[in-house]
CSV table of C-alpha atoms in Angstrom, one decimal:
chain,number,residue,atom,x,y,z
A,215,MET,CA,112.7,107.3,97.1
A,216,HIS,CA,109.2,106.7,98.4
A,217,ASP,CA,106.1,107.8,96.5
A,218,GLU,CA,104.0,109.7,99.0
A,219,ARG,CA,100.8,108.5,97.4
A,220,LEU,CA,101.6,105.0,98.4
A,221,LYS,CA,101.4,103.2,101.7
A,222,ARG,CA,104.6,101.6,102.8
A,223,CYS,CA,105.2,97.9,102.1
A,224,PRO,CA,102.9,95.7,104.2
A,225,PHE,CA,105.7,93.0,104.4
A,226,CYS,CA,108.8,95.0,105.4
A,227,ASP,CA,107.6,98.6,105.8
A,228,GLY,CA,109.9,99.6,102.9
A,229,PRO,CA,109.5,102.5,100.5
A,230,CYS,CA,107.4,101.9,97.4
A,231,LYS,CA,107.2,103.1,93.8
A,232,THR,CA,105.0,102.8,90.7
A,233,ILE,CA,106.4,101.5,87.5
A,234,GLN,CA,105.0,101.4,84.0
A,235,GLY,CA,105.9,98.6,81.7
A,236,SER,CA,104.7,96.5,78.8
A,237,ALA,CA,104.2,92.8,78.4
A,238,ASP,CA,103.7,90.5,75.5
A,239,LYS,CA,100.1,90.1,74.5
A,240,ALA,CA,100.2,86.4,75.5
A,241,VAL,CA,101.1,87.5,79.1
A,242,TRP,CA,98.9,90.7,79.4
A,243,ALA,CA,96.4,91.3,76.6
A,244,HIS,CA,96.4,95.1,77.2
A,245,GLY,CA,100.1,95.5,76.4
A,246,LYS,CA,101.0,98.4,78.8
A,247,PHE,CA,100.6,98.0,82.5
A,248,TRP,CA,101.2,99.7,85.9
A,249,ARG,CA,102.3,98.1,89.1
A,250,VAL,CA,103.6,99.1,92.5
A,251,TYR,CA,106.7,97.5,94.0
A,252,CYS,CA,108.7,97.7,97.2
A,253,VAL,CA,112.2,99.1,96.8
A,254,ARG,CA,113.5,97.1,99.8
A,255,CYS,CA,112.0,93.6,99.6
A,256,GLN,CA,110.9,93.7,95.9
A,257,ALA,CA,107.3,92.7,96.7
A,258,ARG,CA,105.1,93.4,93.7
A,259,GLN,CA,101.5,93.4,92.8
A,260,LEU,CA,99.7,92.1,89.7
A,261,PHE,CA,99.4,94.2,86.5
A,262,HIS,CA,96.8,97.1,86.3
A,263,ARG,CA,95.6,99.1,83.4
A,264,SER,CA,96.1,102.4,85.0
A,265,GLU,CA,98.4,104.0,87.6
A,266,ALA,CA,95.4,105.0,89.7
A,267,SER,CA,94.1,101.4,89.8
A,268,ALA,CA,97.5,100.1,90.8
A,269,ILE,CA,97.8,102.7,93.6
A,270,GLY,CA,94.3,102.0,94.9
A,271,ALA,CA,94.9,98.3,95.0
A,272,TRP,CA,98.3,98.7,96.8
A,273,ASN,CA,96.9,101.1,99.4
A,274,HIS,CA,93.9,98.8,100.2
A,275,ARG,CA,94.6,97.0,103.4
A,276,VAL,CA,92.3,94.4,105.1
A,277,GLN,CA,91.5,95.2,108.7
A,278,GLU,CA,91.9,92.3,111.1
A,279,GLN,CA,88.7,91.6,113.0
A,280,GLN,CA,88.8,91.3,116.8
A,281,PRO,CA,87.3,88.1,118.2
């Protein structure tokens, strides 16, 4: 199931979801994190402190410049 707040995967156009998790303090000093991942190809992003931050980062796409 695709989360409608998210753009589709930039690599395979697959559906994406947000997940919340926790990491050891040695890996992620803040403990809990949010990230977006693609259900089809398993592309993932780095950890974010909030769901809103993870969604914003995932949805940001760089526009190619025309020569």
